[in-house]
CSV table of C-alpha atoms in Angstrom, one decimal:
chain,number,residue,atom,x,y,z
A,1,UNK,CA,12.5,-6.1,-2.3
A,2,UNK,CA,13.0,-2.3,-3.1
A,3,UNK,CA,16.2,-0.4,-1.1
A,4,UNK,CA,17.1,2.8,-1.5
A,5,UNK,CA,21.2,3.5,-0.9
A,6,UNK,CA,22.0,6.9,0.8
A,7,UNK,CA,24.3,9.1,-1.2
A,8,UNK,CA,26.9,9.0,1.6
A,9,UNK,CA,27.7,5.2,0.3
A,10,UNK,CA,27.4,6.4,-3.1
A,11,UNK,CA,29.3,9.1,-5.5
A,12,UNK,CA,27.4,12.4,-6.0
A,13,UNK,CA,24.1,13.9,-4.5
A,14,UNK,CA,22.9,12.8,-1.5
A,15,UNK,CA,19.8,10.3,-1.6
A,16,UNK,CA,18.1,9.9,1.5
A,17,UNK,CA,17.0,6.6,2.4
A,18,UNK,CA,13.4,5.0,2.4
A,19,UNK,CA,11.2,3.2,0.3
A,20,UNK,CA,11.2,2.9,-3.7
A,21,UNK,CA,8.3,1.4,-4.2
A,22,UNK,CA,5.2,3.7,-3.9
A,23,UNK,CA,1.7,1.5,-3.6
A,24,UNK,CA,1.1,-1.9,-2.2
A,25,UNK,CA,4.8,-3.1,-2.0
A,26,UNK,CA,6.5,-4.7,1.0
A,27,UNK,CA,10.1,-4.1,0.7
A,28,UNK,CA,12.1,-7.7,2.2
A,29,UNK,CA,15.5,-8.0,3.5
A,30,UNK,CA,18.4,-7.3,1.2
A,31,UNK,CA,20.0,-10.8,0.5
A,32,UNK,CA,22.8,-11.3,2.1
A,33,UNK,CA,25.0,-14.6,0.6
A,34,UNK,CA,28.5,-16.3,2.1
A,35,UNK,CA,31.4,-14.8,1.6
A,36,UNK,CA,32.1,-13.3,-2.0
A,37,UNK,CA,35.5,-14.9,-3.1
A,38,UNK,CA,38.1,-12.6,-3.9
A,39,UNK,CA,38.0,-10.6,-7.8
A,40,UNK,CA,41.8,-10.7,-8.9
A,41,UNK,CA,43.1,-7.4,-9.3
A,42,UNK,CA,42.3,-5.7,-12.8
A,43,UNK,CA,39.5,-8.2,-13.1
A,44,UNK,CA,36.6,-6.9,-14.1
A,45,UNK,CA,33.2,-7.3,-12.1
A,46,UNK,CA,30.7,-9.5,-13.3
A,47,UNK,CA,27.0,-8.1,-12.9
A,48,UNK,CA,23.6,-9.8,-13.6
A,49,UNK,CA,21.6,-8.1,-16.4
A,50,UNK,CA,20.1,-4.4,-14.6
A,51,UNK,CA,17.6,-2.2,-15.9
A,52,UNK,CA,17.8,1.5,-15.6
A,53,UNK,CA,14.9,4.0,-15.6
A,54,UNK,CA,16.6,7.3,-15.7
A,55,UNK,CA,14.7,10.6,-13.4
A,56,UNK,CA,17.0,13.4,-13.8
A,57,UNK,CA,19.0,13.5,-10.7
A,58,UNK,CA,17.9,9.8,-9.9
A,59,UNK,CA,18.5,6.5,-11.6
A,60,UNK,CA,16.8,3.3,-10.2
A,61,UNK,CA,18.5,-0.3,-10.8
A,62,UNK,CA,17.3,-3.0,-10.5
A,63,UNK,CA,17.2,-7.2,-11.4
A,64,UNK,CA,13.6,-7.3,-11.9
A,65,UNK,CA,14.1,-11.2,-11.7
A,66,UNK,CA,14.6,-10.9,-8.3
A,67,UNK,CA,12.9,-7.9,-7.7
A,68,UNK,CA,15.9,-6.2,-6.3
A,69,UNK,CA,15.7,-2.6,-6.6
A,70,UNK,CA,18.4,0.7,-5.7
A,71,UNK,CA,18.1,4.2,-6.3
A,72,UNK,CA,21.2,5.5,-7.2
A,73,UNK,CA,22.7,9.5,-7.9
A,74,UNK,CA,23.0,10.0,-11.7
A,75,UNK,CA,26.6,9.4,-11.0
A,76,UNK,CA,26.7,6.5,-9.2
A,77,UNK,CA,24.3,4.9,-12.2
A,78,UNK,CA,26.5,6.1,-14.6
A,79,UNK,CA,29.8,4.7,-12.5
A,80,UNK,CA,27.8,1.1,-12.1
A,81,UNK,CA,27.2,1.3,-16.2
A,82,UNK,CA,30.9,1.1,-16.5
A,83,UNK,CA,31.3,-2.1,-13.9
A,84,UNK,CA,28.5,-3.2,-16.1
A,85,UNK,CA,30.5,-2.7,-19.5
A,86,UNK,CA,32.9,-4.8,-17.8
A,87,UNK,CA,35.3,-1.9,-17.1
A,88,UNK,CA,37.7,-3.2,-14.1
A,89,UNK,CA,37.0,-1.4,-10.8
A,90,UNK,CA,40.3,-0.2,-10.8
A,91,UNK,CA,40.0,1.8,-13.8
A,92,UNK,CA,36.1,2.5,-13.0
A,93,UNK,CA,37.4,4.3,-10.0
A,94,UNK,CA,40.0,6.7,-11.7
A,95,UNK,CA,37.4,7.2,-14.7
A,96,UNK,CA,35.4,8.8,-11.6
A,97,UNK,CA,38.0,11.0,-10.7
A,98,UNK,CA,38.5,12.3,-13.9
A,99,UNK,CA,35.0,12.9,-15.1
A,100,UNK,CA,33.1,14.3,-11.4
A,101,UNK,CA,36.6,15.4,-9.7
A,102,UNK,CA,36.1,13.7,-6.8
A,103,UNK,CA,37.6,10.2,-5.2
A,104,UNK,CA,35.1,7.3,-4.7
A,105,UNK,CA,35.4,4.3,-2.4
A,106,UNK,CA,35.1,1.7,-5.6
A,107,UNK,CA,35.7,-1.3,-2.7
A,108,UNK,CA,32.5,-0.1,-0.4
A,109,UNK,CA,30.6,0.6,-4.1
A,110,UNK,CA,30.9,-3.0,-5.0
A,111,UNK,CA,30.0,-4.5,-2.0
A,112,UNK,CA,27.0,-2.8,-1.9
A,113,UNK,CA,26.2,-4.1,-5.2
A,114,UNK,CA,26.9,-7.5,-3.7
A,115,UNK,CA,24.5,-6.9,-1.2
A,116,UNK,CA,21.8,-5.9,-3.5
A,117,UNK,CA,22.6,-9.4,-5.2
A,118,UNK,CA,23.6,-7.6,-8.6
A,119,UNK,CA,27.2,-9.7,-9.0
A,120,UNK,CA,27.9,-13.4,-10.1
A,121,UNK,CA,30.2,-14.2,-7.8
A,122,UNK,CA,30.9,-17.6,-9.4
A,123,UNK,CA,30.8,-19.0,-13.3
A,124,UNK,CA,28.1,-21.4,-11.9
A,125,UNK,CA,25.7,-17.9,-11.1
A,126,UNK,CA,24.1,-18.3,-14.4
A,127,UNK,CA,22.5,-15.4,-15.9
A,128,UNK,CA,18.7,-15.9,-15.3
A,129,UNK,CA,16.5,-17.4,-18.3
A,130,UNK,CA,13.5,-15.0,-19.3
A,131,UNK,CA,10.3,-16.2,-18.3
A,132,UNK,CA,7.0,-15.7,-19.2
A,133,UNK,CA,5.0,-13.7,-17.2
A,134,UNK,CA,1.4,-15.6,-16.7
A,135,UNK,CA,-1.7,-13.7,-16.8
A,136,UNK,CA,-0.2,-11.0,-18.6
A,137,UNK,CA,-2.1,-11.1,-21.9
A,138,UNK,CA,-5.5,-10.8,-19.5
A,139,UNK,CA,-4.2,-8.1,-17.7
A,140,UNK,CA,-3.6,-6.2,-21.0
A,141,UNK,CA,-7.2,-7.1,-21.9
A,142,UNK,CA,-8.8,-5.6,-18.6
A,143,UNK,CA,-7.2,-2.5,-18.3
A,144,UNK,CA,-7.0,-1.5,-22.1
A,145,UNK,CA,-8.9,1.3,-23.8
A,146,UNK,CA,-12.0,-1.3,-24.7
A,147,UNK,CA,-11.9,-2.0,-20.9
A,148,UNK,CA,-11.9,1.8,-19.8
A,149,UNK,CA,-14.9,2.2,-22.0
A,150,UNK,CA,-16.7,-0.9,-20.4
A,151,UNK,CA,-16.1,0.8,-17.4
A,152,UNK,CA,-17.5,4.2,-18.5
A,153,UNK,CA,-20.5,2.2,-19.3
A,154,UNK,CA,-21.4,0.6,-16.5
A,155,UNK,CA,-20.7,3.7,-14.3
A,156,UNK,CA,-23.1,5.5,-16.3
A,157,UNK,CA,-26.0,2.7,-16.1
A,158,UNK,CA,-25.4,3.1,-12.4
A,159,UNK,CA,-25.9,6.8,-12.3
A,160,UNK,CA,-28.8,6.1,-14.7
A,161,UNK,CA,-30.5,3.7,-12.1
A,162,UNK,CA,-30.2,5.7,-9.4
A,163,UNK,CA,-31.8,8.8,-10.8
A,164,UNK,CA,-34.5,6.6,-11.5
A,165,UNK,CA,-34.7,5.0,-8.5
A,166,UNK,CA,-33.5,6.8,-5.7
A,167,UNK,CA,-33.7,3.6,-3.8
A,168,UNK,CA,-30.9,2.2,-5.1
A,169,UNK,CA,-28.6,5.2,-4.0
A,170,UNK,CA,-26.2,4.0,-1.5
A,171,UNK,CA,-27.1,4.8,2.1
A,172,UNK,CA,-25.9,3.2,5.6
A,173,UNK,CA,-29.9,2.1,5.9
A,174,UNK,CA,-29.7,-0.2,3.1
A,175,UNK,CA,-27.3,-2.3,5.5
A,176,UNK,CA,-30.7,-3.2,7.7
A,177,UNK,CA,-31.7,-5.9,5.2
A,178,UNK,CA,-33.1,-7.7,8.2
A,179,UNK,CA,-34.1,-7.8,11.5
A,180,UNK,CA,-31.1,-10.3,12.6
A,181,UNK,CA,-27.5,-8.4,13.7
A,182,UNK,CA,-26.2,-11.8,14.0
A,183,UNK,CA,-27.0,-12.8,10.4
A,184,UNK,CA,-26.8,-8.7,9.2
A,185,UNK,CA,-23.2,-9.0,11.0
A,186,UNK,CA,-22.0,-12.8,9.1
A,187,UNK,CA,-23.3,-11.9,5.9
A,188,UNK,CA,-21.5,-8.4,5.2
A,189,UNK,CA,-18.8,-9.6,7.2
A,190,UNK,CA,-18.3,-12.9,5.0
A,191,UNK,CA,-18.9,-11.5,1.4
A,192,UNK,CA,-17.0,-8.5,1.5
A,193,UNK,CA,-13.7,-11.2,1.2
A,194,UNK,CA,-14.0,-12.0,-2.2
A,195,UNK,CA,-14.9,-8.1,-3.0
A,196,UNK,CA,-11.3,-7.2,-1.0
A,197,UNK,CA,-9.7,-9.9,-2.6
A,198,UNK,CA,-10.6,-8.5,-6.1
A,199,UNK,CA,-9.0,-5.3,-5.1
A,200,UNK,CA,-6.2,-6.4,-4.6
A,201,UNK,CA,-6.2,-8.8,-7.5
A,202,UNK,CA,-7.1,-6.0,-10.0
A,203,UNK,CA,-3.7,-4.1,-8.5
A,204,UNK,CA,-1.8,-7.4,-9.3
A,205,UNK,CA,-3.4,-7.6,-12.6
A,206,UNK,CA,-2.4,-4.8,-13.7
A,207,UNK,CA,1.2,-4.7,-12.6
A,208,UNK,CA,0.7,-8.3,-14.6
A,209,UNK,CA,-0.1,-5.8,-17.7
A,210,UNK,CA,3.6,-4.4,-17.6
A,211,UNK,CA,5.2,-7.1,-17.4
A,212,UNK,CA,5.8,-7.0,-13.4
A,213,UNK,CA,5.9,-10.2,-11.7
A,214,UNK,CA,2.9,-8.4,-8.9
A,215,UNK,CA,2.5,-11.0,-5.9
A,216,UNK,CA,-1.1,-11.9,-4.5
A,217,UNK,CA,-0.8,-13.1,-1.0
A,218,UNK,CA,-2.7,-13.6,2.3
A,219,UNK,CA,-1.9,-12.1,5.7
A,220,UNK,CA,-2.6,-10.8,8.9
A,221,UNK,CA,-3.6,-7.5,10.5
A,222,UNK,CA,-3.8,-8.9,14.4
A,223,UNK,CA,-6.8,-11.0,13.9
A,224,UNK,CA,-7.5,-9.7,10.8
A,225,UNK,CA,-7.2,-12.1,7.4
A,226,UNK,CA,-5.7,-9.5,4.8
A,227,UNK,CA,-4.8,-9.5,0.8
A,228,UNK,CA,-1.6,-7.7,0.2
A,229,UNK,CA,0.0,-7.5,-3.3
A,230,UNK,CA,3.5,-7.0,-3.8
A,231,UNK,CA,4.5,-4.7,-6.9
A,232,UNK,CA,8.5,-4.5,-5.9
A,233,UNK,CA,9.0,-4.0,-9.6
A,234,UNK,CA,6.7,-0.5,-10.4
A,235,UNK,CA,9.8,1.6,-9.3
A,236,UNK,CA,11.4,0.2,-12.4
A,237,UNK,CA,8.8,1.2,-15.1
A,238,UNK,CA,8.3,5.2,-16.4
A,239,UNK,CA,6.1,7.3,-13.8
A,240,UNK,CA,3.5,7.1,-16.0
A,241,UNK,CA,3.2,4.0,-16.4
A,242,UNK,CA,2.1,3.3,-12.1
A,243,UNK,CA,-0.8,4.9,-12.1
A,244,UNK,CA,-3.2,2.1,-13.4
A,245,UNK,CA,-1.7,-0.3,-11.4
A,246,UNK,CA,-1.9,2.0,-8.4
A,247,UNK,CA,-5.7,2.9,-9.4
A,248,UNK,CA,-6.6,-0.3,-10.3
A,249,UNK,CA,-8.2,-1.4,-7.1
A,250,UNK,CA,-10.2,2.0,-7.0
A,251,UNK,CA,-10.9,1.1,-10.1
A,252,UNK,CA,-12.4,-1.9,-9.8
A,253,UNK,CA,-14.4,-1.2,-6.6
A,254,UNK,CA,-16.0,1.2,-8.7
A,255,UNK,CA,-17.2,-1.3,-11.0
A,256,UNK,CA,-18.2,-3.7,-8.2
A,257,UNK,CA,-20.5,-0.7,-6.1
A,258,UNK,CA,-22.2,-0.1,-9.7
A,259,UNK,CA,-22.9,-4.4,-10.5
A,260,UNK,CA,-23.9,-4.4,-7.2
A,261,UNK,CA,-26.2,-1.5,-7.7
A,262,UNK,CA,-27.6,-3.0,-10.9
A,263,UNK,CA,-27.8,-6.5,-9.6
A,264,UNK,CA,-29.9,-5.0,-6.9
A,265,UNK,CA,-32.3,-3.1,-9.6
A,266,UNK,CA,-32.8,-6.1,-11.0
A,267,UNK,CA,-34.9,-7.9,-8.4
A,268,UNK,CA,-37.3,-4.9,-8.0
A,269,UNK,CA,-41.0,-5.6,-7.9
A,270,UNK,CA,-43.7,-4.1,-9.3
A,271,UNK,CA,-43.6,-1.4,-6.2
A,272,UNK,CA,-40.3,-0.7,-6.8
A,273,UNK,CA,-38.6,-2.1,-3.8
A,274,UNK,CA,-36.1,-4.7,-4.2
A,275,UNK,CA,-36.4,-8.2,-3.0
A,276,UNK,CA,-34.0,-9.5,-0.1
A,277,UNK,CA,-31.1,-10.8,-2.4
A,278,UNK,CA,-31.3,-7.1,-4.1
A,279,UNK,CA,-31.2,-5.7,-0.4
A,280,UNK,CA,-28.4,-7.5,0.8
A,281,UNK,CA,-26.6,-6.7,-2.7
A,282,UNK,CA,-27.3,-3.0,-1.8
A,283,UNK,CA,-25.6,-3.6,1.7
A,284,UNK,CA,-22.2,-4.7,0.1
A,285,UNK,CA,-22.9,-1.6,-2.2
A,286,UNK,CA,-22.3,0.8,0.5
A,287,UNK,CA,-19.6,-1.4,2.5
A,288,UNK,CA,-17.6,-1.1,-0.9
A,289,UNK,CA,-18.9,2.7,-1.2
A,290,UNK,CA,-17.3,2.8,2.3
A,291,UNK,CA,-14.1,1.3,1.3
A,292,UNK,CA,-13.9,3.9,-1.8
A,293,UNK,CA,-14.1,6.4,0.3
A,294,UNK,CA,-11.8,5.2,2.7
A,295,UNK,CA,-8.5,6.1,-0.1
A,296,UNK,CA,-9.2,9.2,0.4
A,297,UNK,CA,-7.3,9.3,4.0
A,298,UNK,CA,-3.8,10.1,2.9
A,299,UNK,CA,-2.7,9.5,6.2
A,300,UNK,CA,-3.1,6.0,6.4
A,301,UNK,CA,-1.0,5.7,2.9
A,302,UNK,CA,-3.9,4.2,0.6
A,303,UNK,CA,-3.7,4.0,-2.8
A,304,UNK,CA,-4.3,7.3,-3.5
A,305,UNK,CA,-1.8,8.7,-1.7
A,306,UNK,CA,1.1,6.6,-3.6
A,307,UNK,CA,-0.8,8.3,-6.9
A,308,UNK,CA,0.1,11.8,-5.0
A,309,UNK,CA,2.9,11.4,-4.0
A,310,UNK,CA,4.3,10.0,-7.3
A,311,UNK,CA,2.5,12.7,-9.3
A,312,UNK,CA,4.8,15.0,-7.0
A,313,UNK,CA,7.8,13.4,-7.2
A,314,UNK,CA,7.9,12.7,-4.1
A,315,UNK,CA,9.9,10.4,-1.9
A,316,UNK,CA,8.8,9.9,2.2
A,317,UNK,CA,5.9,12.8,1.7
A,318,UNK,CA,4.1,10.7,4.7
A,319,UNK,CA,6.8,11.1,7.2
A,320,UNK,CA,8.4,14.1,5.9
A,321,UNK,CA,4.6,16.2,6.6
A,322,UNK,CA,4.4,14.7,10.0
A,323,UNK,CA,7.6,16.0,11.0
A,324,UNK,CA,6.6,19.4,10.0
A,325,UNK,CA,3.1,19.3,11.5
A,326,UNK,CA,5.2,18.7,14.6
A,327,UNK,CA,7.6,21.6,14.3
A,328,UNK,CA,5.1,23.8,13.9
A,329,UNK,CA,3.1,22.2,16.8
A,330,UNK,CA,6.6,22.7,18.8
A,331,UNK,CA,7.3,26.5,17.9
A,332,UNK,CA,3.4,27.5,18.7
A,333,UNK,CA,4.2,25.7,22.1
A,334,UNK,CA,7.6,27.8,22.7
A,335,UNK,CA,10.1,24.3,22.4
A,336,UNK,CA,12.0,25.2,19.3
A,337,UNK,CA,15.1,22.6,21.0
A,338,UNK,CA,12.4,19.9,19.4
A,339,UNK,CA,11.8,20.7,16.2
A,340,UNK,CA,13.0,18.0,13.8
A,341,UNK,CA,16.5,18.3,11.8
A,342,UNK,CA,15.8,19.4,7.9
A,343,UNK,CA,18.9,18.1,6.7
A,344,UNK,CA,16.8,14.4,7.0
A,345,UNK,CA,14.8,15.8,4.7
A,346,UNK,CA,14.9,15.0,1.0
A,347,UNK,CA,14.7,18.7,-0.7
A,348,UNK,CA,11.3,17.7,-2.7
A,349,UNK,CA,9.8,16.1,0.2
A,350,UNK,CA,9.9,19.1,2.4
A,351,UNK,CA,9.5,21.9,-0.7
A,352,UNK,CA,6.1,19.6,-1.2
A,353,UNK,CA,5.0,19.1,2.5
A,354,UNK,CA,4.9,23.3,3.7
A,355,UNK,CA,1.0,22.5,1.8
A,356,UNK,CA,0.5,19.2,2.0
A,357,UNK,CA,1.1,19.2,5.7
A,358,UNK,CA,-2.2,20.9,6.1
A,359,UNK,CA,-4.2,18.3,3.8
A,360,UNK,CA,-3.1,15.5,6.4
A,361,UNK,CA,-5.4,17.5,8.9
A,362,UNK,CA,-8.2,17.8,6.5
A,363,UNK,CA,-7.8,14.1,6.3
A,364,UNK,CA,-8.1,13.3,9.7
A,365,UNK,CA,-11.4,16.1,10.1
A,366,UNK,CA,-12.8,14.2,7.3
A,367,UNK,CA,-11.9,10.3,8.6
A,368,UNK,CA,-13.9,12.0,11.8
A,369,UNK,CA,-16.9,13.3,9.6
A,370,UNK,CA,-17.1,9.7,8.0
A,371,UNK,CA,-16.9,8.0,11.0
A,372,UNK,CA,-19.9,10.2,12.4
A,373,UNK,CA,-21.9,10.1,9.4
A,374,UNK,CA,-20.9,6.6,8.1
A,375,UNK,CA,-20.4,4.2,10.6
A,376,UNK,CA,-21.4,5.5,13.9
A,377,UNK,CA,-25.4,5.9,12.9
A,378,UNK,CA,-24.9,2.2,12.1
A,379,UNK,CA,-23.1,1.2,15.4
A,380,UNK,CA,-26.0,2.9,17.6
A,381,UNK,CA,-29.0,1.0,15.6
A,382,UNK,CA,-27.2,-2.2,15.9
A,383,UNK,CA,-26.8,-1.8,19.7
A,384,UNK,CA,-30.0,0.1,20.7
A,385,UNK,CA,-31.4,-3.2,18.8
A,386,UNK,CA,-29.5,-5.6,20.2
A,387,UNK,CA,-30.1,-3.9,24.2
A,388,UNK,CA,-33.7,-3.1,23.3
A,389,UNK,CA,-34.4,-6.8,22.6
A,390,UNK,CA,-32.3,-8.2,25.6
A,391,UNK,CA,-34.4,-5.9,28.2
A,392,UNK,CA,-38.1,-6.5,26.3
A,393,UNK,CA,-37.1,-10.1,25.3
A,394,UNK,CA,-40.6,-11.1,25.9
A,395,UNK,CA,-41.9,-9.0,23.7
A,396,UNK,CA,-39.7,-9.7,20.7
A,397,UNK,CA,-39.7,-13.6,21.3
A,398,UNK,CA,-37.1,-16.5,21.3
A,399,UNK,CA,-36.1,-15.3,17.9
A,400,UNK,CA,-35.2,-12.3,19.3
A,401,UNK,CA,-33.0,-12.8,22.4
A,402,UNK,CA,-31.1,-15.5,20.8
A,403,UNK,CA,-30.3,-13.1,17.9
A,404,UNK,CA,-29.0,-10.4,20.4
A,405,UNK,CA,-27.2,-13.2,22.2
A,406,UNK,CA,-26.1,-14.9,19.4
A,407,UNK,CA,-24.6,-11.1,18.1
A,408,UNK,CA,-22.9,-9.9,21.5
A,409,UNK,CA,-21.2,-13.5,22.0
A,410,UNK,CA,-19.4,-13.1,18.3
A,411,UNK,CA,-18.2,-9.3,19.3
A,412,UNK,CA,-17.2,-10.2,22.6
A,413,UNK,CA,-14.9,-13.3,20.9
A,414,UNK,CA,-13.2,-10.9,19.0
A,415,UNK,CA,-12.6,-8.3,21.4
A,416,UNK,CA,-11.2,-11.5,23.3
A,417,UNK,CA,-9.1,-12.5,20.5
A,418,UNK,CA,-7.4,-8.8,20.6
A,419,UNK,CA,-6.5,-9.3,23.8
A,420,UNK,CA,-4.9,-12.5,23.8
A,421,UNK,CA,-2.9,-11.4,21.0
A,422,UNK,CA,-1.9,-8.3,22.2
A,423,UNK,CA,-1.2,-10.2,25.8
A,424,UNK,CA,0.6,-12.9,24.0
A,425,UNK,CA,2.6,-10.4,21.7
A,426,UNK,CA,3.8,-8.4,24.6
A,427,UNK,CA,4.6,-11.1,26.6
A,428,UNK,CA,7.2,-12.7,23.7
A,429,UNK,CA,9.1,-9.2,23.9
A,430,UNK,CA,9.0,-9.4,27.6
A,431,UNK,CA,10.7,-13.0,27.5
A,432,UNK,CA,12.8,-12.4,23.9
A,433,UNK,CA,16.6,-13.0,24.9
A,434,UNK,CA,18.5,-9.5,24.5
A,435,UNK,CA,21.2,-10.0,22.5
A,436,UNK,CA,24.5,-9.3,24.3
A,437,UNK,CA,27.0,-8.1,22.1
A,438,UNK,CA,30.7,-10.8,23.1
């Protein structure tokens, strides 16, 4: 859970709201307990153990037991230290005065706090024991300097093999390792689970490494099964401390495309061509080689967009470009009452987006080129295959039509499956109660 509290609640500079966490987490609902009971007056307020990872105008708090995180103005962290030192709010609040010259609303400031679930309300909210986190000593082992050169390694042996074999280079062709779509479609479709879900696992791994407690879970993209890990915790290390976790997954596809590659050199014959387990390993060597190059469309907020944006300091880069594609989109078209209000905007956010703005369109011309040169020469074999045999079946045999049968029936299931979700999801919203307010 990662939240973000605008500066209007706060004391000090303005902090717009949106996410802390900048690869791979999914921010939950801020806990939200009974009623507090009442702090006598001059009482001090009791807070949980925080840690604070100072960034100039911005200082980010957090349990990391819990994984509750806030980004607070320098002010406001140094106005919560004093809570913390177990100053009385009372006298917390005049301190303010005194030292920034301004009032704060010390009532509102600690209920926020108790919202974030950073005070013991009660003598029986214990503070929480330290526990180990597992796996951490293999993450440390993975992704240390003996690891990066393991990984040099094997990169190079991969270059290596293919300049000695141009076979071996990754191409969409090498995903025709045989004549049947229905078992060319199960086979890549199957195996390349494990190979997402050690994507995932490497980022979790190495968020593992600092100490995080990262999250490896299972879930759904409409009928799609997905691996999400949760690194709530990364806004609480040093900036440059993220970037292996948040390259990690990169990372290790890299490795995988070049043991893949390698496996698949392995099983060459005498003629140089590799036998059909070396084949289909070559096919999961260009679905990864797809998946690599996948990260690099910033728009869909991979992995290497999170490396960007926190290389820039950046805070909602994503939504903050969109906006200004759109006013310029809105000034060439003479509707200037459209345009989006700046003042939304978090000062780095748009300084950084007048540029990056334009990259978001190179992304998209380049998702287009990939799609054109990756995956749409594959789509057309497939089908002209699959039609060819359906209209000659009786020249291509039993074998033949049933493949092409067998193919279209599993693609028209899961265009089936879309609908009914989408049918079923639109008919809950349809029939959801509105809530009336009494």
């Amino acid at each position: 859970m990662s939240t973000v509290i605008p500066g209007d609640e706060l004391p000090g500079e303005s902090v717009p709201s949106g996410e802390a966490a900048p690869v791979g987490a999914s921010p939950g609902d801020v806990p939200t307990g009974g009623a507090p009971a009442p702090v006598p007056p001059g009482a001090p307020v009791r807070l949980y153990p925080l840690t604070y990872l100072d960034e100039g105008d911005e200082v980010t708090v957090g349990r990391p037991d819990i994984d509750s995180y806030a980004v607070l103005p320098a002010d406001g962290a140094a106005l919560l230290r004093r809570l913390g030192d177990g100053v009385p709010p009372e006298e917390a609040a005049a301190w303010y005065r005194q030292t920034y010259g301004e009032p704060v609303d010390i009532d509102d400031f600690v209920d926020t706090l108790r919202e974030l679930d950073f005070v013991r309300e009660t003598d029986d909210d214990a503070e929480p024991a330290a526990r180990p986190v597992r796996w951490r000593t293999l993450g440390a082992a993975v992704f240390s300097p003996v690891g990066a050169v393991c990984l040099a390694a094997l990169l190079t042996a991969w270059v290596v093999a293919m300049v000695r074999s141009p076979v071996l280079v990754p191409t969409y062709h090498n995903l025709f390792f045989t004549r049947y779509m229905t078992v060319l479609e199960l086979v890549t479709f199957v195996c390349q689970f494990p190979l997402i879900l050690l994507h995932e696992a490497a980022h979790a791994l190495a968020g593992r490494r600092l100490g995080l407690r990262s999250r490896l879970s299972i879930g759904r993209r409409l009928y799609y099964v997905v691996f999400q890990t949760t690194m709530d915790g990364l806004v609480s290390v040093p900036r440059r401390k993220r970037y292996v976790p948040m390259l990690a997954g990169i990372l290790t596809d890299l490795a995988v495309l070049a043991a893949l590659t390698l496996g698949a050199a392995a099983t060459e014959g005498p003629d140089g061509t590799p036998s059909t387990t070396g084949r289909i390993l070559l096919a999961l060597a260009y679905m990864t080689l797809l998946r690599v190059s996948w990260q690099l469309w910033f728009y869909l907020e991979t992995d290497l967009y999170y490396v960007v944006v926190t290389v820039l300091d950046c805070v909602d880069l994503q939504a903050t470009a969109r906006d200004v594609l759109r006013q310029r989109l809105n000034r060439m078209l003479g509707r200037p009452h459209t345009v989006p209000d700046e003042t939304r905007w978090h000062p780095r956010d748009l300084s950084v987006s007048r540029w990056y703005s334009w990259l978001l369109l190179v992304g998209w011309t380049v998702s287009i080129g990939t799609l054109l040169a990756g995956v749409l020469p594959v789509a057309v074999r497939v089908l002209s295959t699959v039609l060819g045999r359906l209209v000659t079946s009786h020249t291509h045999g039993t074998a033949g039509l049933l493949d092409s049968v067998g193919f279209l029936v599993i693609n028209i299931a899961q265009l089936a499956v879309i609908a009914h979700l989408v049918r079923r999801e639109r008919h809950a919203r349809r029939t959801r109660p509105s809530t009336v307010p009494s």
